[in-house]
Amino acid sequence: MIAVELAKLFRRPRMYVIVGLLCLLPFIVAIFLATTRIPPPPGQGGAFLSAVLANGALYPAAAMALVLPVFLPVAVAVLAGDSIAGEATTGTLRYLLIRPVGRTRLLVAKLISMIAFVLFAIAMVVVTSYLTGVLMLGTGAANTGGVVLLPPDVTSLSGDVISPAEFGLRILGTIGYITLSMLGVAAIALFLSTLADSALGAAMGALAVLVTSQVLVTLDAAEGVKPYLPTRYWLAWIDFFREPIFWRDIERGAALQLVYVAVLLGAAWANFKTRDVTS
Amino acid sequence: MITTVDLTKRYGRTLAVDEVNLDVREGDRYGLLGPNGSGKTTLVRMLLALVYATRGSIEVLGQPVPRRAHEVLPLIGAMVESPAAYPHLSGRTNLALFDAAGPGGRRGSRRRRIEQALDRVGLAGIDRRPVKAYSLGMRQRLGLAAALLREPRLLILDEPTNGLDPRGIREIRDLMTELNAAGTTVFLSSHLLAEVEQLCTRVGVMDRGRLVLQDELATLRGPTGRVVLSTSDPERAHAVLDGRVESREGDRLVVRHDDPAELNARLVAEDIRVTSLGREHRSLEDVVLEATTTSSDRVDEQRPPAGAAERSPRSSGRIQGAP
């Protein structure tokens, strides 16, 4: 069933359109940066954006900071919201269930295909943005001598250097952390997808949760609930690029996402397992 | 093959299926008739563990459903309401994905089984076009092919000839008969009397969620004890058979008589020429109309007390279902 879900995901043209759009955003930003060479003022704009002007090899990290807050969660919410409700709309859900595919199995397969999508999308963004960065912005002087200079707008002490291998490891850590964060989004949308009749409704619901959470994170009056908001630690992966790595928020964020995933999947399972399929 | 006991499904305040005792035997071609909204589809969904019963029990192929559904479902081919497929993929790819999704579809024989099923439903020549380019009839055939993919022991089909032209309907009917002769039990639901009358050996009739009738088609369509005859001399025939003639319409007489042969001999002895003569049978339509109350998609003004009183005594001593 998992293989079937993956086949369905990767045979669907719209998936490539979504990934293409995700890759396009950093590319467009790179064009502007490369032609004007105007860095955003320190403390404003996306993370890493001024650093990439010095070293294009850092561009994957900047690209991640560009797609993470809005674009990637929207894509995940749309696809995960479609997962059960979409099958119900086309009528294929009933045929899968009488095939028979166990309801639990189907949910797990859907979630795994979402992980596959997120990994694929991030990998594509990393690869295309690395190429974009190196080709359009150049590797700069910072990379000479085979070391990567961590950008001063991120590191507390400017001028820390790490080896390219270390940098690669940290990128992998980032990919893992972002995947986990997106899994939280997928779990919200998947749960709503077992509730709602329409894929659009499920996606909208998940986005409503995320937008509310994003607004509350910036609101001082909501201090009490902040640590429990799903988007609170989304940008904690930037801490992977500090020297030394600042683990506290990363650990809290990962634990929070795991709790969200466990609770929402449990709810999705309980609802889907006992539901009458009348679509 | 399929036995349900007091099967009931309630959606909120509406009773979709009401104490149904279905009895489908091995080798049957069973037709479940009923107007739209009489609960046929809900019943079929319960048999396939898509919808859970409020009360009552189901046994399919000797196993309780939904508890052992995972053991029973691989042996069943089914089509529930309209067929469904992923519109951007070809028919063959759809069948392959569908087969790979669940147990009991061996990978080695998949290609052969897909070709065989497509050939059976008359789609052997389909190309790589996506399903979204298919006509309604082609989708219906593809749905049937999916149901036939693993040579099921039991076929459960909801409105199988929907969207097919007369020739297509005939082909599917022949296919059902052929499969049934090879040992597959066929259970189909339909609101088309003619379809059931031509294909099925046993008939159940649903009305407002209740199974109001269940019997062999041959029994239901038994002789009425009347003979219909045509003659070139109706006046004299009427005179000879006086007292037994129930109605006369041109040169066609309906006569109360048990033995057509004897009646014929008598008329010929009187030198009355008979052009045609035969037993009158009840039509399935008469039987169904007698058993059902009103079309469920008809919305009349509500007159609650009278209507409720009429329906409340369980009017059918006709239910001849399983114990």
Coordinates of C-alpha atoms in Angstrom, one line a residue:
Chain A
M1 CA 0.0 0.0 0.0
I2 CA 2.9 2.3 0.8
A3 CA 4.4 1.7 -2.6
V4 CA 1.0 2.4 -4.2
E5 CA 0.7 5.7 -2.3
L6 CA 4.2 6.7 -3.5
A7 CA 3.4 5.8 -7.0
K8 CA 0.2 7.8 -6.9
L9 CA 2.1 10.8 -5.4
F10 CA 5.0 10.7 -8.0
R11 CA 2.7 10.1 -11.0
R12 CA 0.6 13.1 -10.3
P13 CA 1.6 16.1 -12.4
R14 CA 0.4 18.7 -9.9
M15 CA 3.0 17.5 -7.4
Y16 CA 5.8 18.6 -9.8
V17 CA 4.1 21.9 -10.3
I18 CA 4.1 22.5 -6.6
V19 CA 7.7 21.5 -6.2
G20 CA 8.6 23.7 -9.3
L21 CA 6.9 26.7 -7.7
L22 CA 8.8 26.0 -4.4
C23 CA 12.1 26.0 -6.3
L24 CA 11.1 29.1 -8.3
L25 CA 10.8 31.4 -5.3
P26 CA 14.4 31.3 -4.2
F27 CA 15.5 31.5 -7.9
I28 CA 13.5 34.8 -8.3
V29 CA 15.0 36.2 -5.1
A30 CA 18.5 35.2 -6.3
I31 CA 18.0 37.1 -9.6
F32 CA 17.2 40.3 -7.7
L33 CA 20.1 39.8 -5.3
A34 CA 22.6 38.9 -8.0
T35 CA 21.6 41.9 -10.2
T36 CA 21.4 44.6 -7.5
R37 CA 23.7 43.2 -4.8
I38 CA 21.7 45.1 -2.3
P39 CA 21.6 43.1 1.0
P40 CA 18.7 43.4 3.3
P41 CA 19.5 45.6 6.4
P42 CA 20.8 43.6 9.3
G43 CA 18.0 42.1 11.4
Q44 CA 15.4 42.4 8.7
G45 CA 14.5 40.3 5.7
G46 CA 15.0 36.6 5.5
A47 CA 17.7 34.9 7.5
F48 CA 21.1 34.4 5.6
L49 CA 20.1 36.8 2.8
S50 CA 22.9 39.2 3.4
A51 CA 25.4 36.4 4.0
V52 CA 24.7 34.7 0.7
L53 CA 26.0 37.8 -1.1
A54 CA 29.4 36.9 0.3
N55 CA 29.1 33.2 -0.2
G56 CA 26.6 31.7 -2.7
A57 CA 27.1 28.2 -1.2
L58 CA 25.0 29.3 1.8
Y59 CA 22.1 29.9 -0.4
P60 CA 20.3 26.6 0.4
A61 CA 19.9 27.8 3.9
A62 CA 18.6 31.1 2.8
A63 CA 16.2 29.3 0.4
M64 CA 14.8 27.2 3.2
A65 CA 14.2 30.4 5.3
L66 CA 12.3 31.8 2.3
V67 CA 10.0 28.8 1.6
L68 CA 9.4 27.6 5.2
P69 CA 7.2 30.3 6.7
V70 CA 4.4 30.2 4.1
F71 CA 5.0 28.4 0.9
L72 CA 6.0 24.9 2.1
P73 CA 3.3 24.7 4.8
V74 CA 0.7 25.7 2.3
A75 CA 1.8 23.0 -0.1
V76 CA 1.8 20.4 2.7
A77 CA -1.6 21.5 3.9
V78 CA -3.1 21.3 0.4
L79 CA -1.7 17.8 -0.3
A80 CA -2.4 16.3 3.1
G81 CA -5.8 17.9 3.2
D82 CA -6.5 16.1 -0.1
S83 CA -5.2 12.8 1.1
I84 CA -8.4 11.2 2.5
A85 CA -11.1 13.8 1.5
G86 CA -9.8 13.8 -2.1
E87 CA -10.1 10.0 -2.4
A88 CA -13.6 10.3 -1.0
T89 CA -14.5 12.9 -3.6
T90 CA -13.3 10.9 -6.5
G91 CA -15.0 7.8 -5.0
T92 CA -11.7 5.8 -4.9
L93 CA -11.8 5.7 -1.1
R94 CA -14.6 3.2 -1.1
Y95 CA -12.8 1.0 -3.7
L96 CA -9.6 1.1 -1.7
L97 CA -11.4 0.1 1.5
I98 CA -13.2 -2.8 -0.1
R99 CA -10.0 -4.0 -1.9
P100 CA -9.5 -4.3 1.2
V101 CA -6.9 -1.8 2.5
G102 CA -7.1 -1.5 6.3
R103 CA -8.1 2.0 7.4
T104 CA -5.1 2.2 9.7
R105 CA -2.8 1.1 6.9
L106 CA -4.3 3.7 4.6
L107 CA -3.7 6.5 7.1
V108 CA -0.1 5.4 7.7
A109 CA 0.6 5.1 3.9
K110 CA -0.8 8.6 3.4
L111 CA 1.4 10.0 6.1
I112 CA 4.5 8.3 4.7
S113 CA 3.8 9.7 1.3
M114 CA 3.6 13.1 2.8
I115 CA 7.0 12.6 4.4
A116 CA 8.3 11.5 1.0
F117 CA 6.8 14.7 -0.6
V118 CA 8.4 17.0 2.0
L119 CA 11.8 15.3 1.7
F120 CA 11.6 15.4 -2.1
A121 CA 10.5 19.1 -2.1
I122 CA 13.2 20.2 0.3
A123 CA 15.8 18.2 -1.6
M124 CA 14.8 19.8 -4.8
V125 CA 14.9 23.3 -3.2
V126 CA 18.4 22.6 -1.7
V127 CA 19.8 21.3 -5.0
T128 CA 18.4 24.1 -7.2
S129 CA 19.2 26.8 -4.7
Y130 CA 22.7 25.5 -4.3
L131 CA 23.2 25.6 -8.0
T132 CA 21.6 29.1 -8.2
G133 CA 23.7 30.4 -5.4
V134 CA 27.0 29.1 -6.7
L135 CA 26.3 30.1 -10.3
M136 CA 24.7 33.5 -9.7
L137 CA 26.2 34.8 -6.5
G138 CA 29.5 33.0 -6.6
T139 CA 31.3 31.3 -3.8
G140 CA 33.2 34.4 -2.8
A141 CA 36.3 34.8 -0.9
A142 CA 34.9 33.3 2.3
N143 CA 35.1 29.8 0.9
T144 CA 38.7 29.8 0.1
G145 CA 40.8 27.4 2.1
G146 CA 37.9 24.9 2.1
V147 CA 36.0 26.3 5.0
V148 CA 32.6 27.9 5.3
L149 CA 32.2 31.2 7.1
L150 CA 29.1 31.2 9.2
P151 CA 27.2 34.4 8.5
P152 CA 27.6 37.2 11.1
D153 CA 23.8 37.9 11.1
V154 CA 23.2 34.4 12.5
T155 CA 26.3 33.6 14.6
S156 CA 26.8 35.5 17.8
L157 CA 30.5 35.8 17.0
S158 CA 31.1 36.8 13.4
G159 CA 33.7 35.0 11.5
D160 CA 33.3 31.5 12.9
V161 CA 34.3 28.9 10.3
I162 CA 33.3 25.3 9.8
S163 CA 34.3 22.7 7.3
P164 CA 32.1 22.0 4.3
A165 CA 31.5 18.5 5.6
E166 CA 30.2 20.0 8.9
F167 CA 28.1 22.5 6.9
G168 CA 26.6 19.5 4.9
L169 CA 25.8 17.8 8.2
R170 CA 24.1 20.8 9.5
I171 CA 22.0 21.1 6.3
L172 CA 20.9 17.5 6.8
G173 CA 19.9 18.3 10.4
T174 CA 17.9 21.3 9.1
I175 CA 16.2 19.1 6.5
G176 CA 15.3 16.6 9.3
Y177 CA 14.0 19.4 11.6
I178 CA 11.9 21.0 8.8
T179 CA 10.5 17.7 7.8
L180 CA 9.4 17.1 11.3
S181 CA 7.8 20.5 11.4
M182 CA 5.9 19.9 8.2
L183 CA 4.8 16.5 9.5
G184 CA 3.0 18.5 12.2
V185 CA 1.2 20.4 9.5
A186 CA 0.5 17.2 7.6
A187 CA -1.0 15.7 10.8
I188 CA -3.3 18.6 11.3
A189 CA -4.5 18.5 7.6
L190 CA -4.7 14.7 7.6
F191 CA -6.9 14.8 10.7
L192 CA -9.2 17.4 9.1
S193 CA -9.2 15.4 5.9
T194 CA -10.8 12.4 7.8
L195 CA -13.4 14.8 9.1
A196 CA -14.3 17.0 6.2
D197 CA -16.0 16.0 2.9
S198 CA -14.0 18.3 0.8
A199 CA -10.2 18.4 0.3
L200 CA -10.4 22.2 0.1
G201 CA -12.1 22.4 3.4
A202 CA -9.5 20.3 5.1
A203 CA -6.6 22.4 3.6
M204 CA -8.3 25.6 4.6
G205 CA -8.8 24.4 8.1
A206 CA -5.2 23.4 8.5
L207 CA -4.1 26.8 7.1
A208 CA -6.4 28.6 9.5
V209 CA -4.8 26.8 12.4
L210 CA -1.3 27.8 11.1
V211 CA -2.2 31.4 10.4
T212 CA -3.8 31.8 13.9
S213 CA -0.7 30.2 15.4
Q214 CA 1.6 32.6 13.5
V215 CA -0.4 35.6 14.6
L216 CA -0.3 34.5 18.3
V217 CA 3.4 33.9 18.2
T218 CA 4.0 37.6 17.5
L219 CA 1.5 38.7 20.1
D220 CA 2.9 39.5 23.5
A221 CA -0.5 39.1 25.2
A222 CA -0.5 35.5 24.2
E223 CA 2.8 34.8 26.0
G224 CA 1.2 32.0 28.1
V225 CA 0.3 29.8 25.2
K226 CA 3.3 30.5 23.0
P227 CA 5.4 27.5 23.9
Y228 CA 2.5 25.2 22.7
L229 CA 1.8 26.8 19.4
P230 CA 2.7 24.6 16.4
T231 CA 4.6 27.3 14.6
R232 CA 6.5 28.6 17.7
Y233 CA 9.7 26.8 17.0
W234 CA 9.5 26.5 13.2
L235 CA 12.6 28.8 12.7
A236 CA 14.6 27.0 15.4
W237 CA 16.6 25.2 12.7
I238 CA 18.5 28.5 12.2
D239 CA 20.2 27.5 15.4
F240 CA 21.9 24.7 13.5
F241 CA 24.1 27.4 12.0
R242 CA 25.2 28.9 15.2
E243 CA 28.6 28.0 16.6
P244 CA 28.3 26.0 18.8
I245 CA 24.8 24.7 17.8
F246 CA 22.2 26.1 20.1
W247 CA 20.1 23.0 20.9
R248 CA 17.5 24.2 23.3
D249 CA 14.8 25.4 20.9
I250 CA 15.6 22.6 18.4
E251 CA 14.9 20.0 21.1
R252 CA 11.7 21.8 22.3
G253 CA 10.4 22.2 18.8
A254 CA 11.1 18.6 17.8
A255 CA 9.3 17.4 21.0
L256 CA 6.4 19.7 20.4
Q257 CA 5.9 18.5 16.8
L258 CA 6.1 14.9 17.9
V259 CA 3.4 15.5 20.5
Y260 CA 1.2 17.2 17.8
V261 CA 1.8 14.4 15.3
A262 CA 1.0 11.7 17.9
V263 CA -2.2 13.4 19.2
L264 CA -3.6 14.3 15.8
L265 CA -2.8 11.0 14.2
G266 CA -4.5 9.3 17.1
A267 CA -7.5 11.5 16.6
A268 CA -7.5 10.9 12.8
W269 CA -7.2 7.2 13.4
A270 CA -10.0 7.1 15.9
N271 CA -12.3 9.1 13.7
F272 CA -11.5 7.3 10.4
K273 CA -11.6 3.8 11.9
T274 CA -15.2 4.2 13.2
R275 CA -16.6 6.4 10.4
D276 CA -19.2 5.4 8.0
V277 CA -17.9 5.8 4.4
T278 CA -20.8 7.1 2.5
S279 CA -19.0 9.0 -0.2
Chain B
M1 CA -23.4 -16.6 0.9
I2 CA -25.0 -13.5 2.4
T3 CA -27.2 -13.6 5.4
T4 CA -28.3 -10.7 7.4
V5 CA -30.4 -10.8 10.6
D6 CA -32.4 -7.8 11.7
L7 CA -30.0 -5.5 10.0
T8 CA -30.7 -1.9 10.8
K9 CA -29.0 1.4 10.0
R10 CA -30.1 4.7 11.4
Y11 CA -28.7 8.0 10.3
G12 CA -29.8 10.5 12.9
R13 CA -33.5 10.4 12.8
T14 CA -33.9 8.6 9.4
L15 CA -34.0 4.9 9.3
A16 CA -32.1 4.0 6.1
V17 CA -32.3 0.2 6.5
D18 CA -34.9 -1.4 8.8
E19 CA -34.6 -4.9 10.1
V20 CA -33.6 -6.5 6.9
N21 CA -33.2 -10.3 6.7
L22 CA -31.4 -10.9 3.5
D23 CA -30.7 -14.4 2.3
V24 CA -28.5 -14.9 -0.8
R25 CA -27.6 -18.5 -1.5
E26 CA -24.6 -19.9 -3.2
G27 CA -25.1 -19.9 -7.0
D28 CA -27.9 -17.3 -7.0
R29 CA -28.2 -14.5 -9.3
Y30 CA -29.9 -12.3 -6.8
G31 CA -31.5 -9.0 -7.7
L32 CA -32.3 -6.4 -5.1
L33 CA -35.0 -4.1 -6.4
G34 CA -36.2 -0.9 -5.0
P35 CA -36.9 2.7 -5.8
N36 CA -34.1 5.3 -5.4
G37 CA -33.6 6.0 -1.7
S38 CA -35.1 2.7 -0.5
G39 CA -31.8 1.8 1.3
K40 CA -30.3 -0.5 -1.3
T41 CA -26.9 1.3 -1.4
T42 CA -26.7 1.6 2.4
L43 CA -27.4 -2.2 2.6
V44 CA -24.6 -2.9 0.0
R45 CA -22.2 -0.6 1.9
M46 CA -22.9 -2.5 5.1
L47 CA -22.2 -5.8 3.4
L48 CA -18.8 -4.4 2.4
A49 CA -18.0 -3.0 5.9
L50 CA -18.0 0.6 4.5
V51 CA -20.9 1.6 6.7
Y52 CA -21.4 0.1 10.2
A53 CA -24.8 -1.3 11.2
T54 CA -26.7 0.3 14.0
R55 CA -28.1 -3.1 14.9
G56 CA -28.3 -6.6 13.6
S57 CA -25.7 -9.0 12.1
I58 CA -24.2 -9.7 8.8
E59 CA -22.6 -12.9 7.6
V60 CA -20.8 -13.0 4.2
L61 CA -19.2 -16.2 2.9
G62 CA -19.8 -17.7 6.4
Q63 CA -17.8 -15.0 8.2
P64 CA -19.2 -12.2 10.3
V65 CA -18.8 -8.7 8.8
P66 CA -17.4 -6.2 9.7
R67 CA -15.3 -8.2 12.2
R68 CA -13.8 -10.6 9.7
A69 CA -14.2 -8.3 6.7
H70 CA -10.4 -8.4 6.0
E71 CA -10.8 -12.2 5.3
V72 CA -14.0 -11.9 3.3
L73 CA -13.4 -8.9 1.1
P74 CA -10.5 -10.4 -0.9
L75 CA -12.9 -13.0 -2.2
I76 CA -15.5 -10.4 -3.3
G77 CA -15.6 -8.3 -6.4
A78 CA -17.7 -5.2 -5.9
M79 CA -18.9 -2.1 -7.5
V80 CA -20.6 0.4 -5.2
E81 CA -22.6 3.1 -6.9
S82 CA -20.6 4.7 -9.7
P83 CA -17.2 3.3 -10.7
A84 CA -14.2 5.4 -9.6
A85 CA -10.7 5.7 -10.9
Y86 CA -7.8 8.2 -10.7
P87 CA -8.7 10.4 -13.7
H88 CA -5.1 11.3 -14.7
L89 CA -4.0 7.7 -15.1
S90 CA -4.8 5.2 -17.8
G91 CA -7.3 2.3 -17.2
R92 CA -4.6 -0.3 -17.0
T93 CA -2.5 1.7 -14.5
N94 CA -5.6 2.2 -12.4
L95 CA -6.3 -1.5 -12.3
A96 CA -2.6 -2.2 -11.5
L97 CA -2.6 0.3 -8.6
F98 CA -5.9 -1.0 -7.3
D99 CA -4.6 -4.6 -7.5
A100 CA -1.3 -3.8 -5.7
A101 CA -3.1 -1.9 -2.9
G102 CA -4.5 -4.9 -1.2
P103 CA -3.9 -8.5 -0.4
G104 CA -4.5 -11.5 -2.7
G105 CA -3.4 -9.9 -6.0
R106 CA -0.2 -11.7 -6.9
R107 CA 2.2 -9.5 -8.7
G108 CA 3.4 -12.2 -11.1
S109 CA 0.0 -12.7 -12.6
R110 CA -1.1 -9.1 -12.5
R111 CA -0.6 -8.2 -16.1
R112 CA -2.3 -11.3 -17.3
R113 CA -5.3 -10.8 -14.9
I114 CA -5.7 -7.2 -16.0
E115 CA -5.7 -8.1 -19.7
Q116 CA -8.2 -10.9 -19.0
A117 CA -10.5 -8.7 -17.0
L118 CA -10.3 -5.9 -19.7
D119 CA -11.1 -8.5 -22.3
R120 CA -14.1 -9.8 -20.4
V121 CA -15.7 -6.4 -20.1
G122 CA -14.9 -5.5 -23.7
L123 CA -12.1 -3.0 -23.1
A124 CA -9.2 -5.2 -24.5
G125 CA -8.2 -2.5 -27.0
I126 CA -8.0 0.5 -24.7
D127 CA -4.9 2.6 -25.1
R128 CA -2.9 4.8 -22.7
R129 CA -5.5 7.5 -22.6
P130 CA -6.2 8.7 -19.1
V131 CA -9.5 7.7 -17.5
K132 CA -10.8 11.3 -17.6
A133 CA -11.1 10.9 -21.4
Y134 CA -13.4 7.8 -21.0
S135 CA -17.1 7.8 -21.7
L136 CA -19.5 6.9 -18.9
G137 CA -20.0 3.5 -20.4
M138 CA -16.2 2.9 -20.6
R139 CA -15.8 3.9 -16.9
Q140 CA -18.6 1.5 -16.0
R141 CA -16.8 -1.3 -17.9
L142 CA -13.5 -0.4 -16.2
G143 CA -15.3 -0.6 -12.8
L144 CA -16.5 -4.1 -13.6
A145 CA -13.1 -5.1 -14.7
A146 CA -11.7 -4.0 -11.3
A147 CA -14.4 -6.2 -9.7
L148 CA -13.4 -9.2 -11.8
L149 CA -9.6 -8.8 -11.3
R150 CA -9.2 -11.6 -8.8
E151 CA -11.9 -14.1 -10.0
P152 CA -14.1 -13.4 -7.0
R153 CA -16.5 -16.0 -5.6
L154 CA -19.1 -13.4 -5.0
L155 CA -19.9 -10.3 -7.1
I156 CA -21.7 -7.4 -5.4
L157 CA -22.8 -4.9 -8.0
D158 CA -24.7 -1.7 -7.4
E159 CA -26.5 -0.6 -10.6
P160 CA -24.0 -2.3 -12.9
T161 CA -25.5 -1.3 -16.2
N162 CA -25.7 2.4 -15.4
G163 CA -24.6 4.5 -18.4
L164 CA -24.4 1.6 -20.9
D165 CA -26.3 1.5 -24.2
P166 CA -28.7 -1.4 -24.9
R167 CA -26.0 -3.4 -26.6
G168 CA -23.7 -2.9 -23.6
I169 CA -26.4 -3.9 -21.2
R170 CA -26.9 -7.1 -23.1
E171 CA -23.1 -7.8 -23.1
I172 CA -22.9 -7.3 -19.3
R173 CA -26.0 -9.4 -18.8
D174 CA -24.4 -12.2 -20.8
L175 CA -21.2 -11.8 -18.9
M176 CA -23.0 -12.1 -15.5
T177 CA -24.8 -15.2 -16.7
E178 CA -21.5 -16.7 -17.9
L179 CA -19.7 -16.0 -14.6
N180 CA -22.7 -17.3 -12.7
A181 CA -22.6 -20.6 -14.7
A182 CA -18.9 -20.9 -13.8
G183 CA -19.8 -20.7 -10.1
T184 CA -19.8 -17.1 -9.1
T185 CA -22.7 -15.9 -7.0
V186 CA -24.0 -12.6 -8.3
F187 CA -25.8 -10.1 -6.1
L188 CA -26.9 -6.9 -7.8
S189 CA -29.1 -4.0 -6.9
S190 CA -31.0 -2.1 -9.4
H191 CA -34.1 0.1 -9.8
L192 CA -34.6 -1.3 -13.3
L193 CA -37.3 -4.0 -13.2
A194 CA -36.4 -5.3 -16.7
E195 CA -32.8 -5.7 -15.8
V196 CA -33.6 -7.9 -12.8
E197 CA -36.3 -9.8 -14.5
Q198 CA -34.1 -10.8 -17.4
L199 CA -31.0 -11.7 -15.3
C200 CA -31.9 -12.8 -11.9
T201 CA -33.1 -16.1 -10.4
R202 CA -34.0 -14.6 -7.0
V203 CA -35.5 -11.3 -6.2
G204 CA -35.6 -9.1 -3.1
V205 CA -37.7 -5.9 -3.0
M206 CA -36.8 -3.0 -0.8
D207 CA -39.2 -0.2 0.2
R208 CA -38.3 2.6 2.6
G209 CA -35.5 0.6 4.2
R210 CA -37.5 -2.6 4.6
L211 CA -37.1 -5.8 2.6
V212 CA -40.8 -6.3 1.8
L213 CA -40.4 -9.3 -0.5
Q214 CA -37.8 -12.0 -1.1
D215 CA -38.4 -15.1 -3.3
E216 CA -37.5 -17.0 -6.4
L217 CA -38.4 -15.1 -9.5
A218 CA -40.2 -18.2 -10.9
T219 CA -42.4 -18.3 -7.8
L220 CA -43.2 -14.6 -7.9
R221 CA -44.1 -14.8 -11.6
G222 CA -46.3 -17.8 -11.1
P223 CA -49.5 -18.3 -13.1
T224 CA -52.5 -16.3 -12.1
G225 CA -55.0 -19.0 -12.9
R226 CA -56.1 -17.2 -16.0
V227 CA -55.6 -17.9 -19.7
V228 CA -55.2 -15.2 -22.3
L229 CA -56.4 -16.1 -25.8
S230 CA -57.0 -14.5 -29.1
T231 CA -59.5 -15.7 -31.6
S232 CA -60.9 -14.6 -34.9
D233 CA -64.4 -15.2 -33.5
P234 CA -64.6 -13.6 -30.1
E235 CA -68.4 -13.4 -30.0
R236 CA -68.9 -17.1 -30.2
A237 CA -65.9 -17.8 -27.9
H238 CA -67.4 -15.5 -25.3
A239 CA -70.8 -17.3 -25.6
V240 CA -69.2 -20.8 -25.3
L241 CA -67.1 -19.8 -22.3
D242 CA -69.8 -17.7 -20.7
G243 CA -69.2 -17.1 -17.0
R244 CA -65.5 -17.8 -17.2
V245 CA -64.5 -14.8 -19.3
E246 CA -63.2 -12.0 -17.1
S247 CA -62.5 -9.4 -19.7
R248 CA -62.7 -8.9 -23.4
E249 CA -60.7 -6.4 -25.5
G250 CA -61.3 -6.7 -29.2
D251 CA -60.5 -10.3 -30.1
R252 CA -58.5 -10.9 -26.9
L253 CA -60.2 -12.6 -24.0
V254 CA -59.0 -13.2 -20.5
V255 CA -60.5 -16.5 -19.2
R256 CA -60.4 -17.9 -15.7
H257 CA -59.1 -21.4 -16.3
D258 CA -56.4 -23.6 -15.0
D259 CA -55.6 -25.7 -18.1
P260 CA -54.9 -24.0 -21.4
A261 CA -54.7 -27.3 -23.3
E262 CA -58.2 -28.3 -22.2
L263 CA -59.5 -24.8 -23.0
N264 CA -58.0 -25.0 -26.4
A265 CA -59.5 -28.4 -27.1
R266 CA -62.9 -27.2 -26.1
L267 CA -62.8 -24.2 -28.4
V268 CA -61.6 -26.2 -31.3
A269 CA -64.4 -28.7 -30.7
E270 CA -66.8 -25.9 -31.1
D271 CA -65.1 -25.0 -34.3
I272 CA -63.7 -21.7 -33.0
R273 CA -60.3 -20.8 -34.5
V274 CA -57.7 -19.8 -31.9
T275 CA -54.8 -17.6 -33.1
S276 CA -53.0 -17.6 -29.7
L277 CA -53.5 -18.9 -26.3
G278 CA -51.4 -19.1 -23.1
R279 CA -51.2 -18.9 -19.3
E280 CA -51.2 -15.4 -17.9
H281 CA -48.2 -14.8 -15.6
R282 CA -47.8 -12.1 -13.0
S283 CA -45.3 -9.6 -14.2
L284 CA -42.5 -8.6 -11.8
E285 CA -43.8 -5.0 -12.1
D286 CA -47.2 -6.0 -10.7
V287 CA -45.5 -7.9 -7.9
V288 CA -43.2 -4.9 -7.0
L289 CA -46.0 -2.3 -7.3
E290 CA -48.1 -4.4 -5.0
A291 CA -45.3 -4.7 -2.4
T292 CA -44.1 -1.1 -2.4
T293 CA -46.0 1.9 -1.2
T294 CA -44.9 5.0 -3.1
S295 CA -42.0 6.4 -5.0
S296 CA -39.5 7.6 -2.4
D297 CA -38.4 10.6 -4.5
R298 CA -42.0 11.8 -4.6
V299 CA -42.6 14.4 -2.0
D300 CA -46.2 14.7 -1.0
E301 CA -47.6 17.0 1.6
Q302 CA -47.2 15.5 5.0
R303 CA -50.2 14.1 6.7
P304 CA -48.5 12.4 9.6
P305 CA -51.2 10.6 11.7
A306 CA -53.0 8.8 8.9
G307 CA -49.8 7.8 7.0
A308 CA -48.1 6.6 10.1
A309 CA -51.0 4.5 11.1
E310 CA -51.2 2.8 7.7
R311 CA -47.7 1.8 7.7
S312 CA -47.2 0.7 11.3
P313 CA -48.7 -2.8 11.3
R314 CA -45.9 -4.6 9.6
S315 CA -48.0 -5.2 6.5
S316 CA -45.9 -7.9 5.0
G317 CA -46.6 -11.4 5.8
R318 CA -44.8 -11.8 2.5
I319 CA -41.3 -11.7 3.9
Q320 CA -39.9 -15.1 3.3
G321 CA -36.4 -14.4 4.4
A322 CA -33.9 -16.4 6.4
P323 CA -34.8 -17.2 10.0

